[in-house]
PDB file as gemmi writes it, atoms N, CA and C in Angstrom:
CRYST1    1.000    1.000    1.000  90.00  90.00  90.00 P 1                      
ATOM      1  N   UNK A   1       0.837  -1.186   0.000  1.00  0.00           N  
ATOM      2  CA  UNK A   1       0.000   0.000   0.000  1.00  0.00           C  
ATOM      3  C   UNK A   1       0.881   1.248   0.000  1.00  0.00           C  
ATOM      4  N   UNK A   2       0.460   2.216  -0.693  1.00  0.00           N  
ATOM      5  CA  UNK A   2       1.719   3.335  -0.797  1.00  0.00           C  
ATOM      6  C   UNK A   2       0.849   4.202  -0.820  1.00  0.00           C  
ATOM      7  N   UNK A   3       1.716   5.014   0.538  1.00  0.00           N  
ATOM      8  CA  UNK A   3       1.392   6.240   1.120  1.00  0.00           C  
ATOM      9  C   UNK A   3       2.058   7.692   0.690  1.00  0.00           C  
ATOM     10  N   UNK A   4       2.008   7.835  -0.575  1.00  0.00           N  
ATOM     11  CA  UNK A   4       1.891   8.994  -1.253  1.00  0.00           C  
ATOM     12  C   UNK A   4       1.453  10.071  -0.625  1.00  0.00           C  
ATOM     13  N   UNK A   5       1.855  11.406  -1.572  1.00  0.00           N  
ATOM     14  CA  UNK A   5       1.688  12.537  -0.605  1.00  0.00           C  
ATOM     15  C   UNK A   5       0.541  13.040  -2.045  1.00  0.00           C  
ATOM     16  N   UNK A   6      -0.202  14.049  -2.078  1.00  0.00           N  
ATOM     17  CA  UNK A   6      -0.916  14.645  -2.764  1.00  0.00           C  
ATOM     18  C   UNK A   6       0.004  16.074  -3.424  1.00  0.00           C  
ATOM     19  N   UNK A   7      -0.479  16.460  -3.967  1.00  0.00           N  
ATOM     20  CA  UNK A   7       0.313  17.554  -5.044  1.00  0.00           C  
ATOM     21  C   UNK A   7       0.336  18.481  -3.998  1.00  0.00           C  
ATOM     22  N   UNK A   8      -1.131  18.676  -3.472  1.00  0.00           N  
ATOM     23  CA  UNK A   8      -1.338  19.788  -2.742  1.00  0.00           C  
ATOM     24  C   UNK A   8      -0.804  19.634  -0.887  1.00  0.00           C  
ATOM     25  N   UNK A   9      -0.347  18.765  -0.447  1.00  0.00           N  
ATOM     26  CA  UNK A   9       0.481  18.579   0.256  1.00  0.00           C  
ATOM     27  C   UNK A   9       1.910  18.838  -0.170  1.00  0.00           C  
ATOM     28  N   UNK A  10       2.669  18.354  -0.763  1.00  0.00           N  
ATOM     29  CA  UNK A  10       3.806  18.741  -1.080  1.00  0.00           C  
ATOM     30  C   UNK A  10       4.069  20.110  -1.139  1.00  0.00           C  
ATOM     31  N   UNK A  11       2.895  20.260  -2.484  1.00  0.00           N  
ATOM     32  CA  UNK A  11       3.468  22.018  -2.305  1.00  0.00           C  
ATOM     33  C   UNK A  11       3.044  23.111  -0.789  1.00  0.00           C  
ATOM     34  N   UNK A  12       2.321  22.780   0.006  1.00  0.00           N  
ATOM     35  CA  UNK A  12       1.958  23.263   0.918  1.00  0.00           C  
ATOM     36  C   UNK A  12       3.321  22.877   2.136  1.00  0.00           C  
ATOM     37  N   UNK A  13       4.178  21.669   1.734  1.00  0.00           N  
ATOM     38  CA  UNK A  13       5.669  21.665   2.527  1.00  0.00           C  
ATOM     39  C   UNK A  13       5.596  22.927   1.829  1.00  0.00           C  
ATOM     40  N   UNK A  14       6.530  22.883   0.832  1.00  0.00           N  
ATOM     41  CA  UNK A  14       7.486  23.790  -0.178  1.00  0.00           C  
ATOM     42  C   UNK A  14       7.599  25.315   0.290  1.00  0.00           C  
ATOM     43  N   UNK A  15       5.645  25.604   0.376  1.00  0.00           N  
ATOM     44  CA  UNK A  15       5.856  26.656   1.227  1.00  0.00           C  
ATOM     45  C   UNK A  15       5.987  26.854   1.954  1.00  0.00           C  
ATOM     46  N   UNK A  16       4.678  25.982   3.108  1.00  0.00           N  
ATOM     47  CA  UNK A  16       5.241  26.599   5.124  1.00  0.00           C  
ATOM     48  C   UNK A  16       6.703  25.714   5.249  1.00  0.00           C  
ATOM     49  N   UNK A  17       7.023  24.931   4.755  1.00  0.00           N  
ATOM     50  CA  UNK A  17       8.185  24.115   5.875  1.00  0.00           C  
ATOM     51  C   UNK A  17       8.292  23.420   6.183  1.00  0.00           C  
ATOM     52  N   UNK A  18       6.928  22.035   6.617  1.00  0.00           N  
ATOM     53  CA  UNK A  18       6.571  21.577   7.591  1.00  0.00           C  
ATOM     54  C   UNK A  18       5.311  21.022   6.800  1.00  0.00           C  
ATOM     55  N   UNK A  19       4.929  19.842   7.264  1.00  0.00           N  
ATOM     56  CA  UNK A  19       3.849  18.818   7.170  1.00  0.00           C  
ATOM     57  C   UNK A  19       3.494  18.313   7.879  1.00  0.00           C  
ATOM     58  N   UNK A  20       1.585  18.119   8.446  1.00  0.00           N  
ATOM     59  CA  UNK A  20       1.432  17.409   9.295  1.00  0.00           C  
ATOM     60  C   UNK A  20       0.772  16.241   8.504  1.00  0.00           C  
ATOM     61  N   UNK A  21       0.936  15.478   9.001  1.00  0.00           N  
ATOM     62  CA  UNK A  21       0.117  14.214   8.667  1.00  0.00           C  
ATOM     63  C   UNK A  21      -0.847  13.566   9.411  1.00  0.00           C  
ATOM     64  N   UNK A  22      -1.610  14.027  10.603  1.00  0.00           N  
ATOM     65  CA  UNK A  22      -2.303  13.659  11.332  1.00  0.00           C  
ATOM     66  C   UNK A  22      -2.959  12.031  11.412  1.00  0.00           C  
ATOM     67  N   UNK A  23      -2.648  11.279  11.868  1.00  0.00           N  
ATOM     68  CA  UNK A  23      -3.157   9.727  12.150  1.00  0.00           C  
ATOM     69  C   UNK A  23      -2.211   9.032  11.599  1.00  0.00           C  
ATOM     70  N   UNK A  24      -1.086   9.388  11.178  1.00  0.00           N  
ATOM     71  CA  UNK A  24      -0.085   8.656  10.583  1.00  0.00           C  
ATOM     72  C   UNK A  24       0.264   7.233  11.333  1.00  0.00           C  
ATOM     73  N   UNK A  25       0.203   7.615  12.594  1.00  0.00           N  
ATOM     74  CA  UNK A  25       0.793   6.088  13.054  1.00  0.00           C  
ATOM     75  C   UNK A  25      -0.744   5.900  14.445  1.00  0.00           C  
ATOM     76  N   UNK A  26      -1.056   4.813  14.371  1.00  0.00           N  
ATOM     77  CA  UNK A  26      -2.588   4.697  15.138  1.00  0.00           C  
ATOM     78  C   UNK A  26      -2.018   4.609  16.912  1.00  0.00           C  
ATOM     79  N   UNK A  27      -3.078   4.460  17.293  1.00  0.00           N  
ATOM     80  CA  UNK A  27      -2.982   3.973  18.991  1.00  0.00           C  
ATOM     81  C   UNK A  27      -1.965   2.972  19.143  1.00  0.00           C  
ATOM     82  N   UNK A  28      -2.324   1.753  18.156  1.00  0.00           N  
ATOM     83  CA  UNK A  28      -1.435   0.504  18.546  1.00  0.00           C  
ATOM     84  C   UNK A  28      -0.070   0.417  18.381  1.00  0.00           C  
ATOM     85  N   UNK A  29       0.546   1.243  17.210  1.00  0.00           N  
ATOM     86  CA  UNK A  29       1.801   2.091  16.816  1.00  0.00           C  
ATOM     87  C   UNK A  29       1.908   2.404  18.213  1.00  0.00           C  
ATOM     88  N   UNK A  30       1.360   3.729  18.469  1.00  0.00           N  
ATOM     89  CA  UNK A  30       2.052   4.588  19.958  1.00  0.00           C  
ATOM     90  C   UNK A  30       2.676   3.581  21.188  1.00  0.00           C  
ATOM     91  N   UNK A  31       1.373   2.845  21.087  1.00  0.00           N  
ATOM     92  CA  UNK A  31       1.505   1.517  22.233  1.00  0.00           C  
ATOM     93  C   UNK A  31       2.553   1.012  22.319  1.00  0.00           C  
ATOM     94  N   UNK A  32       3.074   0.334  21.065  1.00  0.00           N  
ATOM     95  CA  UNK A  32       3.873  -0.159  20.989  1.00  0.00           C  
ATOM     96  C   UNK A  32       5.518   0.806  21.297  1.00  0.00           C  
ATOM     97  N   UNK A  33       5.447   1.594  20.365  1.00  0.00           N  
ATOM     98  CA  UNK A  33       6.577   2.249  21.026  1.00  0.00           C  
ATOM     99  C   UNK A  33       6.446   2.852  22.821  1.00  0.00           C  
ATOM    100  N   UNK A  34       5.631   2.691  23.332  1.00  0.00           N  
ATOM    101  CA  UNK A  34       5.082   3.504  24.547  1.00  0.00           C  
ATOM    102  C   UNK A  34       6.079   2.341  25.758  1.00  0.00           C  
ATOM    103  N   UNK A  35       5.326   0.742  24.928  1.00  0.00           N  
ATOM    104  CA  UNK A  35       5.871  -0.520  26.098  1.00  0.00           C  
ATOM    105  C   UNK A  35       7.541  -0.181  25.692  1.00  0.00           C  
ATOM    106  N   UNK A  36       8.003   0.262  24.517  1.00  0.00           N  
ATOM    107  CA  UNK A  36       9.393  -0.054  24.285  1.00  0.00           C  
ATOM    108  C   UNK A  36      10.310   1.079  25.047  1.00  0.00           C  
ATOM    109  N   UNK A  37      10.247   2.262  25.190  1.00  0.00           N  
ATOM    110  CA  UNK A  37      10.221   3.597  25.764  1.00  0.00           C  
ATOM    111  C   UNK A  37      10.352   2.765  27.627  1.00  0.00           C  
ATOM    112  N   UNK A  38       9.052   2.109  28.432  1.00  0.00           N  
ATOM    113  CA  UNK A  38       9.096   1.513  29.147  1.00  0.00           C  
ATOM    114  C   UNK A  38      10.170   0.371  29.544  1.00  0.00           C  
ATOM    115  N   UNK A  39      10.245  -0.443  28.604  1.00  0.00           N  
ATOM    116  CA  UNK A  39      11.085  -1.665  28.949  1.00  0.00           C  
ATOM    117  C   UNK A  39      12.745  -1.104  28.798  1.00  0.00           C  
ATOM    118  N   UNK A  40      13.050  -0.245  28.012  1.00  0.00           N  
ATOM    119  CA  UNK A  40      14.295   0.570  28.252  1.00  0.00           C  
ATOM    120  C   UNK A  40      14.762   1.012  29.347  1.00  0.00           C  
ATOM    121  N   UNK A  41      13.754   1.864  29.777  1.00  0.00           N  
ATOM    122  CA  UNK A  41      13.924   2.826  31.187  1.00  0.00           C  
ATOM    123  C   UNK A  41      14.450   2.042  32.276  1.00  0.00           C  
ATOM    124  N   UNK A  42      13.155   0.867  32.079  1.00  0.00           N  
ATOM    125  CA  UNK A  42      12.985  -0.318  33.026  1.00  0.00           C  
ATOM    126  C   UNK A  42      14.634  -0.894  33.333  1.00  0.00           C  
ATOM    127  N   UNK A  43      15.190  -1.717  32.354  1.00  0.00           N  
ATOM    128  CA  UNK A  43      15.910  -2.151  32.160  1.00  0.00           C  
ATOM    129  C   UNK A  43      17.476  -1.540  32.134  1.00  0.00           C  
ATOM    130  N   UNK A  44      17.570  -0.065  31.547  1.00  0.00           N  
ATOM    131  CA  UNK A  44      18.685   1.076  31.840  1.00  0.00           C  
ATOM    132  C   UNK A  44      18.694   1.280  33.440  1.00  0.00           C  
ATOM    133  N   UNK A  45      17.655   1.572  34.030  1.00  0.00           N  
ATOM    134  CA  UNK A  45      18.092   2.026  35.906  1.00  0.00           C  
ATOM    135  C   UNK A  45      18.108   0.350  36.375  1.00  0.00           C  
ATOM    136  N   UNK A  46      17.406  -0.533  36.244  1.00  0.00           N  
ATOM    137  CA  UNK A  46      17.809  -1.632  36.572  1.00  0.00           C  
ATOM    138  C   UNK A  46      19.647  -2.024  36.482  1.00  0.00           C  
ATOM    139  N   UNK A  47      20.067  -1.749  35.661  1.00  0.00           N  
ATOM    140  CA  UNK A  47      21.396  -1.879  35.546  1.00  0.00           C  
ATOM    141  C   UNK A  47      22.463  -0.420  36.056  1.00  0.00           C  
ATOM    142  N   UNK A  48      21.837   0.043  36.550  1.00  0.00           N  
ATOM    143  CA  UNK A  48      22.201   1.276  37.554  1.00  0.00           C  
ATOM    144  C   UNK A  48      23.318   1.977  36.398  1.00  0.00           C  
ATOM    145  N   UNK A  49      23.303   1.737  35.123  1.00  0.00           N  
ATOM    146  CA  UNK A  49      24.204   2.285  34.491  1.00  0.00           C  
ATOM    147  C   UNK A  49      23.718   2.932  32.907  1.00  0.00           C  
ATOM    148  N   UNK A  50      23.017   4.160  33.270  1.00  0.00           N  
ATOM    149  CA  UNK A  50      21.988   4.247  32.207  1.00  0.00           C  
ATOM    150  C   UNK A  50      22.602   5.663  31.400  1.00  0.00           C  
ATOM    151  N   UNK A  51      23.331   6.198  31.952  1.00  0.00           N  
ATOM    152  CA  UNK A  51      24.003   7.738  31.485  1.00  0.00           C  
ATOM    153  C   UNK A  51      23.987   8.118  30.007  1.00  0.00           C  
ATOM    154  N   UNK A  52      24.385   6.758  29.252  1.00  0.00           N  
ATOM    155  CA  UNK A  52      25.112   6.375  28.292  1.00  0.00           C  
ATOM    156  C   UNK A  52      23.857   6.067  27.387  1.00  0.00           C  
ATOM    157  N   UNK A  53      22.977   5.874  28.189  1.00  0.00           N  
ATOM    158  CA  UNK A  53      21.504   5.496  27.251  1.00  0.00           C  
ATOM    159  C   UNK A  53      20.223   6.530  27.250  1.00  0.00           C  
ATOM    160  N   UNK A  54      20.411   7.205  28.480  1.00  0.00           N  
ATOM    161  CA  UNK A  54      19.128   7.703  28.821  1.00  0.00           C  
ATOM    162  C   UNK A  54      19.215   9.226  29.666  1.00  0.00           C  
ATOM    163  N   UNK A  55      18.860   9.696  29.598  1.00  0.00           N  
ATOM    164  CA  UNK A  55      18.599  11.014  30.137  1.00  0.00           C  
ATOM    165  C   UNK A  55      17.655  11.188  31.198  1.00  0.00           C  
ATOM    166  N   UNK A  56      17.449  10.890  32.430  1.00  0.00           N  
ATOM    167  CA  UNK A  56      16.372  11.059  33.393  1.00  0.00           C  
ATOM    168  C   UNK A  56      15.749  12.379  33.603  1.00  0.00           C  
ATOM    169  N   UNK A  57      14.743  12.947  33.747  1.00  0.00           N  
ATOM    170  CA  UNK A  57      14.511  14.385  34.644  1.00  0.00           C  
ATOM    171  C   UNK A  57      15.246  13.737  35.974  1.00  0.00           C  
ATOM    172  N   UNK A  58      16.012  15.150  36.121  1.00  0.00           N  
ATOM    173  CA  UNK A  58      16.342  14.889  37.747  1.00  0.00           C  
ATOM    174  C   UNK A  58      15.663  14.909  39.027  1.00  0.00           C  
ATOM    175  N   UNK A  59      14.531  15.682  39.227  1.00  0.00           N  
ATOM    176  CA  UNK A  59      13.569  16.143  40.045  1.00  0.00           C  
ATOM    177  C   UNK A  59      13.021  14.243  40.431  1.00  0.00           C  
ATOM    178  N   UNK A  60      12.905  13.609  38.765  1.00  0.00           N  
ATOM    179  CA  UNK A  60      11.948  12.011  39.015  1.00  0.00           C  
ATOM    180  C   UNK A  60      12.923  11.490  39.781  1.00  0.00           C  
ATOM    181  N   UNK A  61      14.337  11.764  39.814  1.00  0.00           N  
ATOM    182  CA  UNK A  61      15.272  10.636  40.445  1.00  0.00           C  
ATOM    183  C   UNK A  61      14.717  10.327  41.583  1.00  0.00           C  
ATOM    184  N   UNK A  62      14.586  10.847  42.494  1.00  0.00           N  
ATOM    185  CA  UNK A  62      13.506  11.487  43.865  1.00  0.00           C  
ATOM    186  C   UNK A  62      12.218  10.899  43.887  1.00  0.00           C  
ATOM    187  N   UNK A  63      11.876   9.669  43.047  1.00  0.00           N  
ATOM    188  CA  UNK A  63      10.590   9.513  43.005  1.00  0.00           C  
ATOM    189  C   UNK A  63      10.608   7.995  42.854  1.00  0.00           C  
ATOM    190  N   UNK A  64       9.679   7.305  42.660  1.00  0.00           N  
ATOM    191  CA  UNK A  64       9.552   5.322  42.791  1.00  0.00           C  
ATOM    192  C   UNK A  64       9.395   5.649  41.504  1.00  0.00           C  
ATOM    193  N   UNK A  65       8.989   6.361  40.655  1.00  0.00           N  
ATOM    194  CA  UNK A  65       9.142   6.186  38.860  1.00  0.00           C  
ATOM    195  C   UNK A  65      10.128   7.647  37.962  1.00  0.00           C  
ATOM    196  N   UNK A  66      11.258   7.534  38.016  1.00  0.00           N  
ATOM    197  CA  UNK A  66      11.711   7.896  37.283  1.00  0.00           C  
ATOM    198  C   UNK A  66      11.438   8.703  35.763  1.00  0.00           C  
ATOM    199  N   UNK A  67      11.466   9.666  35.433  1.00  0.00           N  
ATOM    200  CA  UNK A  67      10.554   9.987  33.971  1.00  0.00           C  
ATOM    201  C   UNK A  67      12.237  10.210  32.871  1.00  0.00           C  
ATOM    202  N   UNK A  68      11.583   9.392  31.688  1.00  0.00           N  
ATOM    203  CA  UNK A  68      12.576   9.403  30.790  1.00  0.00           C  
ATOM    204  C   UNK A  68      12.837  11.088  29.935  1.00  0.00           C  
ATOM    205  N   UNK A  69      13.922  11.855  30.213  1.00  0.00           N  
ATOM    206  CA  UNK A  69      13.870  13.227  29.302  1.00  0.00           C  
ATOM    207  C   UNK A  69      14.188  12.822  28.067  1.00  0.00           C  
ATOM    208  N   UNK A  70      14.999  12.451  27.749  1.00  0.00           N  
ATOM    209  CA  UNK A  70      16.151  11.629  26.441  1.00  0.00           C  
ATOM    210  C   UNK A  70      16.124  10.411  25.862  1.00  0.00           C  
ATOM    211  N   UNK A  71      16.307   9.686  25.000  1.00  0.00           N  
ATOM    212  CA  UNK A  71      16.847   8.391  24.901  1.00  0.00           C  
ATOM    213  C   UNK A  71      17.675   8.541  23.998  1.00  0.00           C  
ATOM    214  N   UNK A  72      19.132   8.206  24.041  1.00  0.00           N  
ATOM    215  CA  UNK A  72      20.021   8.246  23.131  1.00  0.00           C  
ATOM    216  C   UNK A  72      20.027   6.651  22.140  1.00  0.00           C  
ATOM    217  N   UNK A  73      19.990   6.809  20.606  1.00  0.00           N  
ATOM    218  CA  UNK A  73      20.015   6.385  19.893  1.00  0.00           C  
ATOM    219  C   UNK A  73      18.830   5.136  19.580  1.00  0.00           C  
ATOM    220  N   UNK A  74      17.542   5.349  19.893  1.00  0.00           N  
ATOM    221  CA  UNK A  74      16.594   4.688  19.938  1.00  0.00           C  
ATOM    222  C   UNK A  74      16.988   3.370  18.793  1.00  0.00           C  
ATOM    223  N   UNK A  75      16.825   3.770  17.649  1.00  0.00           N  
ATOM    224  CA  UNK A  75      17.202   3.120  16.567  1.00  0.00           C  
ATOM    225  C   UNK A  75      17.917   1.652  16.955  1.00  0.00           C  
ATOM    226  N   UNK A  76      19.066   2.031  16.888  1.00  0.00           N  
ATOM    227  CA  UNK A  76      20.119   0.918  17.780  1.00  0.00           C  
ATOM    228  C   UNK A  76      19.480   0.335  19.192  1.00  0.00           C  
ATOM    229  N   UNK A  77      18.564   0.791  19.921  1.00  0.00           N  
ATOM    230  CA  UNK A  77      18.458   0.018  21.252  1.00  0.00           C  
ATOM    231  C   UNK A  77      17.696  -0.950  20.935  1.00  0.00           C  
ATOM    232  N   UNK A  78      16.211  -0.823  19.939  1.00  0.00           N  
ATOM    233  CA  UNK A  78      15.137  -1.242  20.300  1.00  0.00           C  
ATOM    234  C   UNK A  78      14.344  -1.602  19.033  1.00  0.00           C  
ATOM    235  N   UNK A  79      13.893  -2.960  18.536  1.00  0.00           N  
ATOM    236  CA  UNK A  79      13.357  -3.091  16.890  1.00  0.00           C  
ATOM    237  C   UNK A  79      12.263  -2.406  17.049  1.00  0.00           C  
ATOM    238  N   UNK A  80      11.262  -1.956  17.942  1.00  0.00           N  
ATOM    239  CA  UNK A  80      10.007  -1.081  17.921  1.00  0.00           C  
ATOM    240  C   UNK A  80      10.561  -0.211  17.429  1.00  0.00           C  
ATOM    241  N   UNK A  81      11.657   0.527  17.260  1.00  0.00           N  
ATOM    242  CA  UNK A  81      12.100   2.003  17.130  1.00  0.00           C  
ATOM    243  C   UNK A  81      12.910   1.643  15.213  1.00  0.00           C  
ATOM    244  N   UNK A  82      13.365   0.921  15.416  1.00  0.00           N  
ATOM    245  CA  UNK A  82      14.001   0.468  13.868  1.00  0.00           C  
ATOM    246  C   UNK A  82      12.504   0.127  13.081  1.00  0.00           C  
ATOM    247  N   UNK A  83      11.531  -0.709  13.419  1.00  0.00           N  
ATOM    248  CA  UNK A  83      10.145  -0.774  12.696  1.00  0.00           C  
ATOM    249  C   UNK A  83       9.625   0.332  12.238  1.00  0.00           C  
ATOM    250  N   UNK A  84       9.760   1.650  13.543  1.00  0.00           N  
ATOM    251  CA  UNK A  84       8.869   2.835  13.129  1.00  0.00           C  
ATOM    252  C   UNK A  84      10.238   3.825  11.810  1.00  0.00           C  
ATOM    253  N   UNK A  85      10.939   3.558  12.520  1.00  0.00           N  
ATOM    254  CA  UNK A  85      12.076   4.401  11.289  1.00  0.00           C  
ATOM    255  C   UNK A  85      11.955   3.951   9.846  1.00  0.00           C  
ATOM    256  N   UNK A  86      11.583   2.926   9.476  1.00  0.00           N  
ATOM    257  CA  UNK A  86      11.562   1.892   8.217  1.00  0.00           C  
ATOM    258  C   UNK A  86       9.994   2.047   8.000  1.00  0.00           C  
ATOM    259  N   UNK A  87       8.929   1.965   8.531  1.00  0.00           N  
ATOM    260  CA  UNK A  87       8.069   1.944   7.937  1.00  0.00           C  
ATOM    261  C   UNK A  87       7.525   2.786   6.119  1.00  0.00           C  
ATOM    262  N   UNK A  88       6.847   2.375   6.024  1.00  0.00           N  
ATOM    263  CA  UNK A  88       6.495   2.431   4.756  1.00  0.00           C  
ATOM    264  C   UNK A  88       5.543   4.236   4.957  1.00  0.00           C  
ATOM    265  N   UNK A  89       4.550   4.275   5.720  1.00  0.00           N  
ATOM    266  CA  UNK A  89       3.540   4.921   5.821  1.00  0.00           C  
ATOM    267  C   UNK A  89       4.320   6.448   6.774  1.00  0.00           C  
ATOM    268  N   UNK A  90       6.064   5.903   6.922  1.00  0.00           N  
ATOM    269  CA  UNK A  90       6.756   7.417   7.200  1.00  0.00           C  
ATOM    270  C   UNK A  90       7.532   7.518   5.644  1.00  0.00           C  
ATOM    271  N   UNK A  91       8.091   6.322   5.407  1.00  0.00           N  
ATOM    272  CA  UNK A  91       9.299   6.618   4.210  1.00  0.00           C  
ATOM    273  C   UNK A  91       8.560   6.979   2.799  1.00  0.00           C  
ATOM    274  N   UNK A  92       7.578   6.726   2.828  1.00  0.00           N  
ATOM    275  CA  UNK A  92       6.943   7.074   1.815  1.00  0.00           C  
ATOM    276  C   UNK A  92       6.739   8.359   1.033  1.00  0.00           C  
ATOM    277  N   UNK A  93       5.980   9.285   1.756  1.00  0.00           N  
ATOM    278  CA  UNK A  93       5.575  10.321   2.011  1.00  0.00           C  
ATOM    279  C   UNK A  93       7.487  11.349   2.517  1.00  0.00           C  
ATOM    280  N   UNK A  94       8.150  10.925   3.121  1.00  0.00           N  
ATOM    281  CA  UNK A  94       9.188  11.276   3.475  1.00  0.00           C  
ATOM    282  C   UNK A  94       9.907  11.246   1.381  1.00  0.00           C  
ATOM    283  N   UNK A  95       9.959  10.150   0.736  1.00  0.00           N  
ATOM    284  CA  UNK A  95      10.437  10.009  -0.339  1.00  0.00           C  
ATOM    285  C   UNK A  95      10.295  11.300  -1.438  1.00  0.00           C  
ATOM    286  N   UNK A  96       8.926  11.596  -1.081  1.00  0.00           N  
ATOM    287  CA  UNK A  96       8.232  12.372  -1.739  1.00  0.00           C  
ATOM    288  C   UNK A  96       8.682  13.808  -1.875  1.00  0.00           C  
ATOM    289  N   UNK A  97       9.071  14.336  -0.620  1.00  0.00           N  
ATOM    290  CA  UNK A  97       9.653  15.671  -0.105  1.00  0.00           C  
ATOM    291  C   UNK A  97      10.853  15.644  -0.183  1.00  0.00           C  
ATOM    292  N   UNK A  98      11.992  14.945  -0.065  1.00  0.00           N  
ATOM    293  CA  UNK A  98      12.972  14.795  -0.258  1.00  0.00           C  
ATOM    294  C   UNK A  98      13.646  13.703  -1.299  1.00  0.00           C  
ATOM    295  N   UNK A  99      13.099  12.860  -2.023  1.00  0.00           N  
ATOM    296  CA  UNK A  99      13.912  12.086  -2.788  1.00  0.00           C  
ATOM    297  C   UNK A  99      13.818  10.836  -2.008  1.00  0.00           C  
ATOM    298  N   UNK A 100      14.170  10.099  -3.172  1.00  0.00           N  
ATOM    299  CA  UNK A 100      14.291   8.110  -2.601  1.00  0.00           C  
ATOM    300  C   UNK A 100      16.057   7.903  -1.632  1.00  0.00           C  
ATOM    301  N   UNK A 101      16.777   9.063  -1.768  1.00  0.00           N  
ATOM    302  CA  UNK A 101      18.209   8.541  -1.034  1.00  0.00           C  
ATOM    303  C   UNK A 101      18.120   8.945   0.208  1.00  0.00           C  
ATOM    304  N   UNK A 102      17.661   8.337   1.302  1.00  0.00           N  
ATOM    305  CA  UNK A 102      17.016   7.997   2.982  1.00  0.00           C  
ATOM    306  C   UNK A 102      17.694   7.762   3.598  1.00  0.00           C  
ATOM    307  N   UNK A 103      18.955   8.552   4.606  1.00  0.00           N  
ATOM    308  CA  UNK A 103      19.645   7.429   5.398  1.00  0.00           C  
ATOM    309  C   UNK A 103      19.528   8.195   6.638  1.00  0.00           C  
ATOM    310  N   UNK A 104      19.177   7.220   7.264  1.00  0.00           N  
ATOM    311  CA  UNK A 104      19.192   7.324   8.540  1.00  0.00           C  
ATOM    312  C   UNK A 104      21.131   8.032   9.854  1.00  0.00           C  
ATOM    313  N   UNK A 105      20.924   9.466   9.731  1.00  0.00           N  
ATOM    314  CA  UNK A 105      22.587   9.512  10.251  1.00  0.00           C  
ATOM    315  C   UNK A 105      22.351   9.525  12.011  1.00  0.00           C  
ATOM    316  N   UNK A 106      21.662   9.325  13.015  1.00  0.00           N  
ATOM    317  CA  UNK A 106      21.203   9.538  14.219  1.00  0.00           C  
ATOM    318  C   UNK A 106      20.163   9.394  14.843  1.00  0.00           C  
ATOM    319  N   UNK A 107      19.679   9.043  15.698  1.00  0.00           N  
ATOM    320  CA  UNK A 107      18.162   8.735  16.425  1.00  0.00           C  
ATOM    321  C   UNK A 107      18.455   9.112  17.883  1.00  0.00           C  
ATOM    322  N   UNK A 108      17.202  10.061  17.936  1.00  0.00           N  
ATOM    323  CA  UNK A 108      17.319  10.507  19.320  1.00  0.00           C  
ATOM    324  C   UNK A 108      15.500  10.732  19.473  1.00  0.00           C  
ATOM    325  N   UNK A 109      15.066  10.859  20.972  1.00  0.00           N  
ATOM    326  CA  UNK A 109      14.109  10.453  21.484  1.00  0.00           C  
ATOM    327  C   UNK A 109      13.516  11.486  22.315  1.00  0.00           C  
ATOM    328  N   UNK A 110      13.047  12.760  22.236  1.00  0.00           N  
ATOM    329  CA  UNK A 110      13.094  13.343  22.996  1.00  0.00           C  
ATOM    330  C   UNK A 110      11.949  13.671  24.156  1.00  0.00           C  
ATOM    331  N   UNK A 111      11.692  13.441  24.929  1.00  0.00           N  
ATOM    332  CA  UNK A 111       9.860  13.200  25.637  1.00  0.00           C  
ATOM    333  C   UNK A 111       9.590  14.854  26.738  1.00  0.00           C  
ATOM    334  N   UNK A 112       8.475  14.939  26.754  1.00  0.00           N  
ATOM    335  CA  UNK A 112       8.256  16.256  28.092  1.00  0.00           C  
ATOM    336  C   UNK A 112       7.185  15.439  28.491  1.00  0.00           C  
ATOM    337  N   UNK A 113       7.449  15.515  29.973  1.00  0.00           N  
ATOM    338  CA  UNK A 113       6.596  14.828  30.638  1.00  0.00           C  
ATOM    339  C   UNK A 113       5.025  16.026  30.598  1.00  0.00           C  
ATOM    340  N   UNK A 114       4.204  15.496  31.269  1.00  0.00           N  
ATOM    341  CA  UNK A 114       2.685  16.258  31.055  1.00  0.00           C  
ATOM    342  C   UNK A 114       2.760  17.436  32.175  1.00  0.00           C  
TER     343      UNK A 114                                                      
END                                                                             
């Protein structure tokens, strides 16, 4: 299935800058990256050695749940995060605005808590 962009999308990048795509990735998408985001955190302070992976708010250190600010290099940690980078229904539409030559140079994760 190919997720093409419309004429009038494209050119509406070209001018503002910026594209939204609203519903691009559903609930079960989020979910999924949501448990993976989780089992990281989980698993980085579990090993009391997370510096190198993760970015805490400091204020959460102080707290029984920790809140993730950062995640350095999602891509590389986690296939939920390599699935969403590769998908079809981002690269697609991504192809469109920029060309078919796609490479991925960095992945970073950035969250604000509520």
């Amino acid at each position: 299935m190919s997720h093409a962009l419309t004429e009038t999308q494209i050119s509406g990048y070209r001018t503002e800058g910026y594209l939204v795509l609203p519903g691009l990735f559903g609930p079960g998408d989020l979910a999924r990256i949501d448990q993976a985001v989780n089992a990281l955190t989980a698993e980085a302070l579990a090993s009391g050695d997370y510096a190198h992976l993760m970015e805490i708010e400091p204020e959460s250190l102080k707290t029984s749940r920790p809140v993730v600010r950062r995640l350095f290099d999602p891509f590389e940690q986690h296939q939920q995060f390599r699935d969403l980078a590769t998908d079809r229904r981002l690269i697609d539409p991504l192809s469109d605005l920029i060309g078919p030559d796609i490479h991925l140079q960095h992945s970073k994760l950035n969250m604000k808590p509520a």
